[in-house]
Structures are given as C-alpha cells and as structure tokens.
Coordinates of C-alpha atoms in Angstrom, one line a residue:
Chain T
M1 CA 13.6 10.9 -10.2
P2 CA 13.7 9.0 -13.5
A3 CA 14.1 5.2 -12.9
E4 CA 17.5 5.1 -14.4
H5 CA 18.9 7.5 -11.8
D6 CA 17.0 5.8 -8.9
P7 CA 19.2 3.0 -7.6
A8 CA 16.4 1.6 -5.5
A9 CA 14.1 1.3 -8.4
A10 CA 17.0 -0.2 -10.5
L11 CA 17.5 -2.8 -7.7
L12 CA 13.9 -3.9 -7.8
R13 CA 14.0 -4.1 -11.6
Q14 CA 17.1 -6.2 -11.5
R15 CA 16.4 -8.5 -8.6
L16 CA 12.7 -8.8 -7.8
A17 CA 9.8 -10.6 -9.6
V18 CA 6.1 -11.0 -8.9
V19 CA 4.9 -14.6 -9.3
L20 CA 1.2 -15.1 -9.7
F21 CA 0.2 -18.7 -9.0
R22 CA -3.0 -19.7 -10.9
P23 CA -4.6 -16.2 -11.2
K24 CA -8.2 -16.6 -12.1
F25 CA -9.0 -13.3 -13.8
A26 CA -7.0 -11.8 -16.6
E27 CA -8.2 -8.3 -15.4
N28 CA -6.3 -8.8 -12.1
V29 CA -3.1 -9.7 -14.0
G30 CA -3.6 -6.3 -15.8
S31 CA -4.1 -4.4 -12.6
T32 CA -1.1 -6.2 -11.1
A33 CA 1.1 -5.1 -14.1
R34 CA 0.1 -1.5 -13.4
A35 CA 0.9 -1.8 -9.7
C36 CA 4.3 -3.4 -10.6
L37 CA 5.2 -0.6 -12.9
N38 CA 4.2 2.0 -10.3
M39 CA 6.5 0.5 -7.8
G40 CA 9.4 -0.4 -10.1
C41 CA 9.2 -4.2 -10.3
E42 CA 9.0 -5.1 -14.0
R43 CA 9.2 -8.9 -14.0
I44 CA 5.9 -10.8 -13.8
L45 CA 5.7 -14.6 -13.9
L46 CA 2.4 -16.4 -14.4
V47 CA 2.1 -19.9 -13.3
D48 CA -0.7 -22.0 -14.9
P49 CA -3.0 -19.0 -15.2
R50 CA -6.8 -19.8 -15.6
D51 CA -8.3 -18.5 -18.7
Y52 CA -5.7 -15.8 -19.3
S53 CA -5.9 -13.4 -22.2
P54 CA -3.7 -10.4 -22.9
E55 CA -6.7 -8.7 -24.5
R56 CA -8.6 -8.7 -21.2
A57 CA -5.6 -7.8 -19.1
G58 CA -4.4 -5.0 -21.3
P59 CA -6.9 -2.2 -20.5
L60 CA -6.4 -2.7 -16.7
A61 CA -2.6 -2.4 -17.2
T62 CA -3.1 0.9 -19.1
V63 CA -0.9 1.6 -22.0
H64 CA 2.1 2.3 -19.8
A65 CA 2.3 -1.1 -18.2
E66 CA 1.3 -3.2 -21.2
P67 CA 5.0 -3.8 -22.0
L68 CA 5.2 -5.7 -18.7
L69 CA 2.4 -7.9 -19.8
D70 CA 4.1 -8.5 -23.1
Q71 CA 7.2 -9.6 -21.3
A72 CA 5.4 -11.6 -18.7
R73 CA 6.6 -15.3 -18.8
I74 CA 4.1 -18.1 -18.4
F75 CA 5.1 -21.4 -16.7
A76 CA 3.2 -24.6 -16.4
D77 CA 4.1 -25.3 -12.8
L78 CA 5.6 -23.6 -9.7
P79 CA 9.0 -25.5 -9.6
S80 CA 9.9 -24.2 -13.1
A81 CA 8.8 -20.7 -12.3
L82 CA 10.8 -20.5 -9.1
A83 CA 13.8 -22.5 -10.4
S84 CA 16.4 -19.7 -10.5
F85 CA 15.3 -17.7 -7.5
T86 CA 17.3 -17.8 -4.3
Q87 CA 14.6 -16.4 -2.0
V88 CA 10.9 -17.0 -2.3
Y89 CA 8.4 -14.9 -0.2
G90 CA 4.9 -16.3 -0.1
T91 CA 1.9 -14.1 0.9
T92 CA -0.9 -15.5 3.0
A93 CA -3.9 -14.3 4.8
R94 CA -4.0 -17.4 7.1
L95 CA -1.8 -17.4 10.1
G96 CA -2.4 -20.7 11.8
G97 CA -0.9 -24.1 12.3
R98 CA 1.9 -25.4 10.2
R99 CA 3.0 -22.0 9.0
A100 CA 6.4 -20.6 9.8
T101 CA 7.1 -17.2 11.3
I102 CA 5.0 -14.6 9.4
L103 CA 6.5 -11.2 8.5
S104 CA 4.7 -7.9 8.1
P105 CA 5.2 -6.3 4.7
A106 CA 7.6 -3.8 6.2
Q107 CA 9.6 -6.4 8.0
A108 CA 9.8 -8.6 4.9
A109 CA 10.7 -5.6 2.8
R110 CA 13.7 -4.6 4.9
Q111 CA 15.0 -8.2 4.7
I112 CA 14.3 -8.3 0.9
A113 CA 16.1 -5.1 0.4
R114 CA 19.2 -6.4 2.2
Q115 CA 19.0 -9.7 0.3
M116 CA 18.7 -8.0 -3.1
L117 CA 21.8 -5.9 -2.3
E118 CA 23.6 -9.1 -1.4
G119 CA 22.8 -10.5 -4.9
H120 CA 19.8 -12.6 -4.1
D121 CA 17.1 -13.0 -6.8
V122 CA 13.8 -12.7 -4.9
A123 CA 10.4 -14.0 -5.9
L124 CA 7.2 -12.6 -4.4
L125 CA 4.6 -15.4 -4.7
F126 CA 0.8 -14.7 -4.6
G127 CA -1.9 -17.3 -4.7
P128 CA -5.2 -17.5 -6.6
E129 CA -7.8 -14.8 -5.8
D130 CA -10.3 -17.2 -4.2
R131 CA -8.2 -19.4 -1.9
G132 CA -4.7 -18.1 -1.7
L133 CA -1.6 -20.4 -1.4
T134 CA -2.1 -23.9 0.0
N135 CA 0.4 -25.8 2.2
V136 CA 2.0 -27.3 -0.9
E137 CA 3.0 -23.9 -2.3
I138 CA 3.7 -22.5 1.2
D139 CA 6.3 -25.3 1.7
R140 CA 8.3 -24.0 -1.2
C141 CA 8.6 -20.5 0.3
S142 CA 11.6 -19.4 2.3
H143 CA 9.5 -16.8 4.1
L144 CA 5.9 -15.8 4.6
I145 CA 4.3 -12.3 4.5
S146 CA 0.8 -11.4 5.8
I147 CA -0.7 -8.0 5.1
P148 CA -2.4 -6.4 8.1
T149 CA -6.0 -5.4 7.5
A150 CA -8.8 -4.1 9.7
T151 CA -11.1 -7.0 8.8
P152 CA -9.2 -10.2 8.6
S153 CA -12.3 -12.0 7.2
V154 CA -12.3 -9.9 4.0
S155 CA -9.4 -10.4 1.6
L156 CA -7.5 -7.8 -0.4
N157 CA -7.8 -7.7 -4.2
L158 CA -4.8 -9.5 -5.8
A159 CA -3.3 -6.3 -7.4
Q160 CA -3.8 -4.4 -4.2
A161 CA -1.9 -7.1 -2.2
V162 CA 0.9 -6.9 -4.8
L163 CA 1.0 -3.1 -4.6
L164 CA 1.3 -3.0 -0.8
V165 CA 4.2 -5.5 -0.7
L166 CA 6.1 -3.7 -3.6
Y167 CA 5.5 -0.3 -2.1
E168 CA 7.2 -1.5 1.1
C169 CA 10.0 -3.0 -0.9
L170 CA 10.6 0.2 -2.8
L171 CA 10.6 2.2 0.5
A172 CA 13.0 -0.3 2.1
A173 CA 15.3 -0.2 -0.9
R174 CA 15.4 3.6 -0.7
G175 CA 16.1 3.4 3.0
Q176 CA 19.2 1.2 2.4
P177 CA 22.5 3.0 3.1
S178 CA 23.7 2.3 -0.4
A179 CA 21.3 0.8 -3.0
I180 CA 24.0 -0.1 -5.4
P181 CA 23.7 -3.8 -6.2
K182 CA 26.8 -5.9 -5.8
P183 CA 28.1 -8.0 -8.7
V184 CA 26.1 -11.2 -9.4
R185 CA 26.9 -13.9 -6.9
T186 CA 27.3 -17.4 -7.9
D187 CA 27.5 -18.9 -4.4
L188 CA 23.8 -18.7 -3.7
V189 CA 21.6 -21.8 -3.8
T190 CA 18.7 -21.7 -6.2
H191 CA 15.1 -22.9 -5.5
T192 CA 15.7 -26.0 -7.8
E193 CA 18.8 -27.0 -5.9
Q194 CA 17.0 -26.6 -2.6
E195 CA 14.2 -28.8 -3.8
A196 CA 16.7 -31.4 -4.9
L197 CA 18.1 -31.5 -1.4
F198 CA 14.6 -31.8 0.1
T199 CA 13.9 -34.8 -2.2
A200 CA 17.1 -36.5 -1.3
L201 CA 16.5 -35.9 2.5
Q202 CA 12.9 -37.1 2.3
H203 CA 14.1 -40.3 0.5
L204 CA 16.8 -40.9 3.1
L205 CA 14.6 -40.2 6.1
T206 CA 11.8 -42.4 4.9
S207 CA 14.2 -45.2 4.1
I208 CA 15.4 -45.2 7.7
D209 CA 11.8 -44.8 9.0
V210 CA 12.4 -41.4 10.5
L211 CA 9.5 -40.2 8.4
P212 CA 6.4 -42.4 7.9
R213 CA 6.2 -43.7 4.3
S214 CA 2.4 -43.0 4.3
N215 CA 2.8 -39.2 5.1
P216 CA 6.3 -37.8 5.0
D217 CA 5.2 -34.3 4.2
Y218 CA 4.4 -33.2 7.7
G219 CA 7.9 -33.9 9.1
M220 CA 9.5 -32.4 5.9
T221 CA 7.7 -29.1 6.5
R222 CA 9.6 -28.7 9.7
L223 CA 12.9 -29.6 8.0
R224 CA 12.2 -27.2 5.2
R225 CA 11.6 -24.4 7.7
M226 CA 14.8 -25.1 9.5
W227 CA 16.7 -25.1 6.1
H228 CA 15.2 -21.8 5.1
R229 CA 16.3 -20.3 8.4
L230 CA 19.9 -21.5 7.9
G231 CA 20.4 -19.8 4.6
L232 CA 23.4 -22.0 3.7
T233 CA 26.0 -21.0 1.1
R234 CA 26.7 -23.1 -1.9
K235 CA 29.7 -24.8 -0.3
E236 CA 27.7 -25.7 2.8
Y237 CA 24.9 -26.9 0.5
S238 CA 27.3 -29.2 -1.4
L239 CA 28.6 -30.6 1.9
V240 CA 25.1 -31.4 3.1
M241 CA 24.1 -32.9 -0.3
G242 CA 27.3 -35.0 -0.2
V243 CA 26.5 -36.3 3.3
C244 CA 23.0 -37.1 2.3
R245 CA 24.2 -39.1 -0.7
Q246 CA 26.8 -41.0 1.3
M247 CA 24.2 -41.9 4.0
Q248 CA 21.7 -43.0 1.3
W249 CA 24.4 -45.4 -0.1
A250 CA 25.1 -46.7 3.3
V251 CA 21.4 -47.3 4.0
D252 CA 20.8 -48.9 0.6
D253 CA 23.8 -51.2 1.3
R254 CA 22.4 -52.2 4.7
D255 CA 20.3 -55.0 3.6
P256 CA 20.3 -55.8 -0.1
G257 CA 17.2 -58.0 0.4
R258 CA 15.0 -55.1 1.5
Chain H
M1 CA -8.7 -9.4 15.8
P2 CA -12.4 -8.6 15.2
A3 CA -12.9 -4.9 14.4
E4 CA -14.8 -4.3 17.6
H5 CA -11.8 -5.3 19.7
D6 CA -9.3 -3.5 17.6
P7 CA -9.0 0.1 19.0
A8 CA -7.0 1.3 15.9
A9 CA -9.6 0.1 13.5
A10 CA -12.3 1.6 15.7
L11 CA -10.4 5.0 15.7
L12 CA -10.3 5.0 11.9
R13 CA -14.0 4.1 11.7
Q14 CA -14.9 6.9 14.0
R15 CA -12.6 9.7 12.9
L16 CA -11.5 9.2 9.3
A17 CA -13.2 9.6 5.9
V18 CA -12.2 9.2 2.3
V19 CA -13.5 12.0 0.1
L20 CA -13.4 11.4 -3.7
F21 CA -13.6 14.6 -5.6
R22 CA -15.3 14.2 -9.0
P23 CA -14.4 10.5 -9.5
K24 CA -14.9 9.6 -13.2
F25 CA -15.5 5.9 -13.0
A26 CA -18.1 4.2 -10.8
E27 CA -15.9 1.1 -10.9
N28 CA -13.1 3.0 -9.1
V29 CA -15.6 4.0 -6.4
G30 CA -16.4 0.3 -6.0
S31 CA -12.7 -0.7 -5.7
T32 CA -12.2 2.2 -3.3
A33 CA -15.0 0.9 -1.0
R34 CA -13.3 -2.5 -0.9
A35 CA -9.9 -0.9 0.0
C36 CA -11.7 1.2 2.7
L37 CA -13.3 -1.9 4.2
N38 CA -10.0 -3.8 4.2
M39 CA -8.2 -1.0 6.1
G40 CA -11.1 0.0 8.4
C41 CA -12.2 3.3 7.1
E42 CA -15.9 3.0 6.5
R43 CA -16.9 6.5 5.6
I44 CA -16.9 7.5 1.9
L45 CA -17.9 10.9 0.6
L46 CA -18.4 11.5 -3.1
V47 CA -18.2 15.1 -4.4
D48 CA -20.0 15.8 -7.7
P49 CA -19.2 12.3 -9.1
R50 CA -19.3 11.9 -12.9
D51 CA -21.7 9.4 -14.1
Y52 CA -21.9 7.5 -10.8
S53 CA -24.1 4.4 -10.5
P54 CA -24.2 2.0 -7.6
E55 CA -24.9 -0.8 -10.0
R56 CA -21.5 -0.4 -11.7
A57 CA -19.7 0.3 -8.5
G58 CA -21.2 -2.7 -6.6
P59 CA -19.4 -5.7 -8.2
L60 CA -16.0 -4.1 -7.6
A61 CA -16.8 -3.4 -4.0
T62 CA -17.7 -7.1 -3.6
V63 CA -20.6 -8.0 -1.4
H64 CA -18.7 -7.3 1.8
A65 CA -18.0 -3.6 1.0
E66 CA -21.4 -2.9 -0.6
P67 CA -22.8 -1.5 2.7
L68 CA -20.1 1.2 2.5
L69 CA -21.4 2.2 -0.9
D70 CA -25.0 2.2 0.4
Q71 CA -23.9 4.6 3.2
A72 CA -21.7 6.8 1.0
R73 CA -22.9 10.4 1.0
I74 CA -22.9 12.5 -2.2
F75 CA -22.2 16.2 -2.1
A76 CA -22.6 18.8 -4.9
D77 CA -19.4 20.7 -4.0
L78 CA -16.3 20.4 -1.9
P79 CA -17.0 23.0 0.8
S80 CA -20.2 21.2 1.9
A81 CA -18.4 17.8 1.8
L82 CA -15.5 19.1 4.0
A83 CA -17.6 21.4 6.2
S84 CA -17.4 19.4 9.5
F85 CA -13.8 18.2 9.2
T86 CA -11.0 19.8 11.3
Q87 CA -8.1 18.4 9.2
V88 CA -8.1 17.9 5.4
Y89 CA -5.2 15.9 3.8
G90 CA -5.0 16.2 0.0
T91 CA -3.2 13.7 -2.2
T92 CA -1.1 14.9 -5.1
A93 CA 1.3 13.4 -7.6
R94 CA 2.7 16.9 -8.5
L95 CA 5.4 18.4 -6.2
G96 CA 6.2 21.7 -7.7
G97 CA 5.7 25.4 -7.2
R98 CA 2.9 26.7 -5.0
R99 CA 2.5 23.6 -3.0
A100 CA 3.1 23.4 0.7
T101 CA 5.3 20.8 2.4
I102 CA 4.5 17.4 1.1
L103 CA 4.3 14.5 3.5
S104 CA 5.0 10.8 2.7
P105 CA 2.1 8.5 3.5
A106 CA 3.9 7.2 6.6
Q107 CA 4.7 10.7 7.9
A108 CA 1.1 11.9 7.2
A109 CA -0.3 8.7 8.9
R110 CA 1.7 9.3 12.1
Q111 CA 0.4 12.8 12.3
I112 CA -3.2 11.7 11.4
A113 CA -3.1 9.0 14.1
R114 CA -2.1 11.6 16.7
Q115 CA -4.8 14.0 15.5
M116 CA -7.5 11.4 15.5
L117 CA -6.6 10.5 19.1
E118 CA -6.8 14.2 20.0
G119 CA -10.4 14.3 18.6
H120 CA -9.9 15.7 15.1
D121 CA -12.1 14.5 12.3
V122 CA -9.8 13.9 9.4
A123 CA -10.7 13.9 5.7
L124 CA -8.5 12.2 3.1
L125 CA -9.1 14.0 -0.2
F126 CA -8.5 12.3 -3.6
G127 CA -8.8 14.1 -7.0
P128 CA -10.3 12.8 -10.3
E129 CA -8.5 9.9 -11.9
D130 CA -7.2 11.9 -14.9
R131 CA -5.9 15.1 -13.5
G132 CA -5.8 14.9 -9.7
L133 CA -6.6 17.9 -7.5
T134 CA -6.1 21.4 -8.9
N135 CA -4.7 24.4 -6.9
V136 CA -8.3 25.4 -6.0
E137 CA -8.8 22.2 -4.1
I138 CA -5.2 22.0 -2.8
D139 CA -5.8 25.4 -1.2
R140 CA -8.5 23.9 1.0
C141 CA -6.2 21.2 2.3
S142 CA -4.4 21.6 5.7
H143 CA -1.7 19.1 4.5
L144 CA -0.6 17.3 1.4
I145 CA 0.5 13.7 0.8
S146 CA 2.4 12.4 -2.1
I147 CA 2.8 8.6 -2.6
P148 CA 6.3 7.5 -3.6
T149 CA 6.4 5.5 -6.9
A150 CA 9.2 4.2 -9.0
T151 CA 7.9 6.0 -12.1
P152 CA 6.6 9.5 -11.3
S153 CA 5.2 9.9 -14.8
V154 CA 2.7 7.0 -14.3
S155 CA -0.1 7.5 -11.8
L156 CA -1.6 5.1 -9.4
N157 CA -5.1 3.8 -9.8
L158 CA -7.5 5.8 -7.5
A159 CA -8.4 2.8 -5.3
Q160 CA -4.7 1.8 -5.0
A161 CA -3.8 5.3 -3.8
V162 CA -6.6 5.2 -1.2
L163 CA -5.5 1.7 -0.1
L164 CA -1.8 2.8 0.5
V165 CA -2.8 5.9 2.5
L166 CA -5.3 4.0 4.6
Y167 CA -2.8 1.1 5.1
E168 CA -0.3 3.6 6.6
C169 CA -3.1 5.1 8.7
L170 CA -4.1 1.7 10.1
L171 CA -0.4 0.9 10.9
A172 CA 0.2 4.3 12.5
A173 CA -3.0 4.0 14.6
R174 CA -1.9 0.5 15.8
G175 CA 1.5 2.0 16.6
Q176 CA 0.1 4.6 19.0
P177 CA 0.7 4.0 22.7
S178 CA -3.0 4.0 23.4
A179 CA -5.5 4.0 20.6
I180 CA -8.4 4.9 22.8
P181 CA -10.0 8.0 21.3
K182 CA -10.6 10.9 23.7
P183 CA -14.1 12.4 24.2
V184 CA -15.3 14.6 21.3
R185 CA -13.7 18.0 21.4
T186 CA -15.7 21.1 20.7
D187 CA -12.7 23.5 20.6
L188 CA -11.5 22.5 17.1
V189 CA -12.1 24.7 14.1
T190 CA -14.0 23.2 11.3
H191 CA -13.2 23.5 7.6
T192 CA -16.2 25.8 7.1
E193 CA -15.1 28.1 9.9
Q194 CA -11.6 28.3 8.5
E195 CA -12.9 29.2 5.0
A196 CA -15.0 32.0 6.6
L197 CA -11.8 33.4 8.1
F198 CA -10.0 33.2 4.7
T199 CA -12.9 35.0 3.0
A200 CA -12.8 37.8 5.7
L201 CA -9.1 38.1 5.4
Q202 CA -9.1 38.2 1.6
H203 CA -11.8 40.9 1.7
L204 CA -9.8 42.9 4.2
L205 CA -6.4 42.6 2.4
T206 CA -7.8 43.5 -1.0
S207 CA -9.6 46.5 0.5
I208 CA -6.3 47.8 1.8
D209 CA -4.5 46.9 -1.4
V210 CA -2.2 44.3 0.2
L211 CA -3.6 41.8 -2.3
P212 CA -4.2 42.9 -5.9
R213 CA -8.0 43.0 -6.7
S214 CA -7.3 41.3 -10.0
N215 CA -5.7 38.2 -8.6
P216 CA -5.9 37.9 -4.8
D217 CA -5.5 34.1 -4.9
Y218 CA -1.8 33.8 -5.1
G219 CA -1.1 35.8 -1.9
M220 CA -4.0 34.0 -0.1
T221 CA -2.4 30.6 -0.8
R222 CA 0.6 31.6 1.3
L223 CA -1.7 32.9 4.1
R224 CA -3.7 29.7 4.0
R225 CA -0.5 27.7 4.3
M226 CA 0.6 29.7 7.4
W227 CA -2.8 29.3 9.0
H228 CA -2.8 25.5 8.4
R229 CA 0.7 25.3 10.1
L230 CA -0.6 27.3 13.1
G231 CA -3.4 24.9 14.0
L232 CA -5.2 27.5 16.2
T233 CA -7.7 26.6 18.9
R234 CA -11.3 27.9 18.7
K235 CA -10.5 30.7 21.2
E236 CA -7.5 31.9 19.1
Y237 CA -9.7 31.6 16.0
S238 CA -12.4 33.8 17.5
L239 CA -9.8 36.3 18.4
V240 CA -8.4 36.5 14.9
M241 CA -11.9 36.6 13.4
G242 CA -12.7 39.5 15.8
V243 CA -9.6 41.4 14.9
C244 CA -10.4 40.9 11.2
R245 CA -13.9 42.2 11.6
Q246 CA -12.8 45.3 13.6
M247 CA -10.1 46.1 11.0
Q248 CA -12.6 45.8 8.2
W249 CA -15.0 48.2 10.0
A250 CA -12.1 50.7 10.4
V251 CA -11.1 50.3 6.8
D252 CA -14.7 50.7 5.5
D253 CA -15.0 53.8 7.7
R254 CA -11.9 55.3 6.3
D255 CA -13.5 57.0 3.4
P256 CA -17.2 56.5 3.0
G257 CA -17.0 57.8 -0.6
R258 CA -14.7 55.0 -1.8

C-alpha cells in the first residue's frame, strides 16, 4: 500500500518523532534513518550529537532515506528538542530502582497509537549507544519502554532498537479501529509547559521544606511520575499552575525577613 | 533473566537457526550475529557467501557475538544447508503470483514456537541483500514470512529483518504455556527427505505427461505447496514414497521401447 493511502503510516508521519540524545556515531544515525523510513516515521531530531557528519551517515541511510537526514533537526539540548511534544517515551535497558513502570514495545505502541489518534505529538527518546539515558533524561519522560532480549547483558544496536519500537508502533496503528487522525488539539500540555510546572513545584516545595534544599531531585522524580500518570488537560494544568503560584506568594509573604 | 534460566531463549538456542543465502556483505553477517545473540538464536548458517571475511564481519558483531561468527557453518549450496531441518521459513518482500500464503512475523512466530516445542528444527532463510530469495529458493520453503513496512518499495537491511523475525520468535516462545522442549523426535521428515519425494514425484508426473517435460517446475510448485500444508509424519511419508516408487515401476514397465 503506498504511504499516502495507508492511514497508519500517515499517522506515524504526522505525529511521531525519533529523538536521538547524544548519538556517538554518525553511521548509527544513518541506519536509524533507514529504519525510520521503513516503518513510516520520517521525523528525526538529534540532540547534541557527538561528531556528526551527514557524509558518514548518508551511505548507511541509503539513497532512499537520505531526505530524512537532510530534514533532521539538530538541537543543543533536550528541553528544546522535546518542547512541543505532549508525550515522551524513553527507552531503557535498565529496569531497577527509581524507574517508573516499564512498558514492553507492544504495550507502549498500543498506547502510543491511541494517543496519536487523540492528537498527541509523541517523541521516542533514545540515549547514547554506550550508556543509554541517565536519570536526568529519564525524569523528562512520561513513559518508559524496555525491549526484551535473550541476553540482557548485551545491548541492541541503536538503529535496531529504533526499528523494533517503530515496527510495533506501525503494527499498533494498523490495528486501531480507525486510523484517521482527529483535528489538531490545542488542549494538550506540551513538554515545556510540564517542565515549567515542575520548576514551580520544586521551588514551592523546597521553600516550605518538603523537599531538602540539598537534593530536591529525588522527591521530584516521584512527583513527576504521578503527574505523568494523571495526564491532565490544559484547563486542569492551568488550575494546578495557578494554585502553585498562589501558594508561592503566600509562602514568600510568610516572613519577609527570611 | 540469565539465558540458562530462560526456557524460551533455551528453546531458540536449541531448535532455531538463521540461514543467510548468498549474503553480499560481510558487515551484514556481523550485524546479523549481533541481532541473533540479542534475541537468543545462536546458530548461523552461511550459504555460498560472497566475499565473506570474518575480519570484516567481526567489528559489527561486537566482541559479544563474535563466538557466533566463529561457530557459523558455511555451506556450498542450499540443499546441504537445509538438509537436517524439518521446517524452513523463507522471508520475502514480494507478495505476488506463485507465492504461497504469506505469514506476518507474529503469525509465523506463534507457529514456529509451537513447532519448536513439538521437536521441529526450524530454519529461517534470508536471501541476498539486493534481490532477496528467488522462486527456486522459495520452492524449498515450507512457509513464507513478509515483514510489514510503511514503504514497500524500500527494503529492510538484512540484519534488521533477522532481528524483527527473531524478536517475534522470542516473544512467541515466552508466550507459550510451557516452553520446555520435548525429547527429540525421530518421526519428522527432514528437508532432504522432502526433496527426494519431490524429485520422485516430478519424475513420475513428467513420465506420464501430467507435467510438461519442457517446464515441470510450475506444476511442481503447487504440489510442493500442498505437501508443505499437509505436514505428513514419517510413516505417511514412507507410504507416499512407496506409492510413488511402485507407480514409477508400473509406468516404466508400460512400454519398454519408450
């Protein structure tokens, strides 16, 4: 089926992006472009790539996927790359400790397909080849995906990880009852707006000593996770932001000498 | 879960092999080895590889998967590579004409998982990077798999195709109620035995002018397909072979002057 008559592929093209955080090898960016084209996700964002050169990436992309490399946008940092997305799925090989619920690629894909149909812009975030995403980047994700392998000690190649997640997304989009995207929604909360709320909350909670000033991050991770689970609308978000601001004023007013 | 405590991975290791038919680039053999290790299939067979060198394949396999390359067996032709397998799944991007029912990777994987548990040795056959399997190789397959993509005109990289099929096999094996393989069965018909039957049948059917002497292949493809669907036991196979032989004698006896 040509892509223009394939509503599932059209949905991925319109709503999904692959974000590579600090990729080390230009060749892997090239292979990723080829995998993206194969599965219908044509938007690639590179965040602070190490030593990137389109000349080294091109041959691995093959001539078909080179346009995806030409259109790939490069960002200096993660917040600007993720700014406009309303859902961010991070991929991780590690399963322990601080991390939120981890989805399999198929579970995540079903959820992503539904969200894309609802008008969400979804980013799939992949870490550097050698060490993956750290807790700092993980905290920015609304959901986490881990790819099952037979040998957990050995990692997948970056482009192969991208391929598997996109493959499941394409299958899930094709499995949706109707893969016709709804009109663009304006009531969804972007990544940048979410981060503004977390900053406000962290400021508030440290100023009333709920979070320790020395290390507020740990407590914030739990709050972030709760927030991501809630999936508030824009109206609810504005309400929470308003309450936050009011409380901060009250707290700042408490003792002008502090 | 370490591989030794993962019955699904153990099943793949014991029963499944990846057969690369005339791979063109040693680098792709290396990436394939890495994909195989990730998904727990450790047996790689190379058939008449073009210009293969372990030195060029090694870096792509990474140090972890190099043992798979060291153990990879090289065959001069397809019949000898497939000889001992009882199920052969070919992968194809083309869907038209002569081809039998085509399975999705997930459909094939569920069937493969069941067959492995029943004691079948299963080969996954992948064609050369540039042109895939031709009808000659397709005819030797008991089943065909096609990997869904967004852009049918653009092919997957070889190692990525291997990865996707193995990923589905691992998931399907993990989804089986009990992934404990049964004792080795001796009542299954190997690829070599099947081919002996096809040769006998073709000889018989051309000698009674059911198949045209000039081009017997076309009719044989349909017979092969029927046979693969039947999945006969060894006893039934012997019976059919016996009948074939008897009929051939009768036919040869018909007119000694022919």
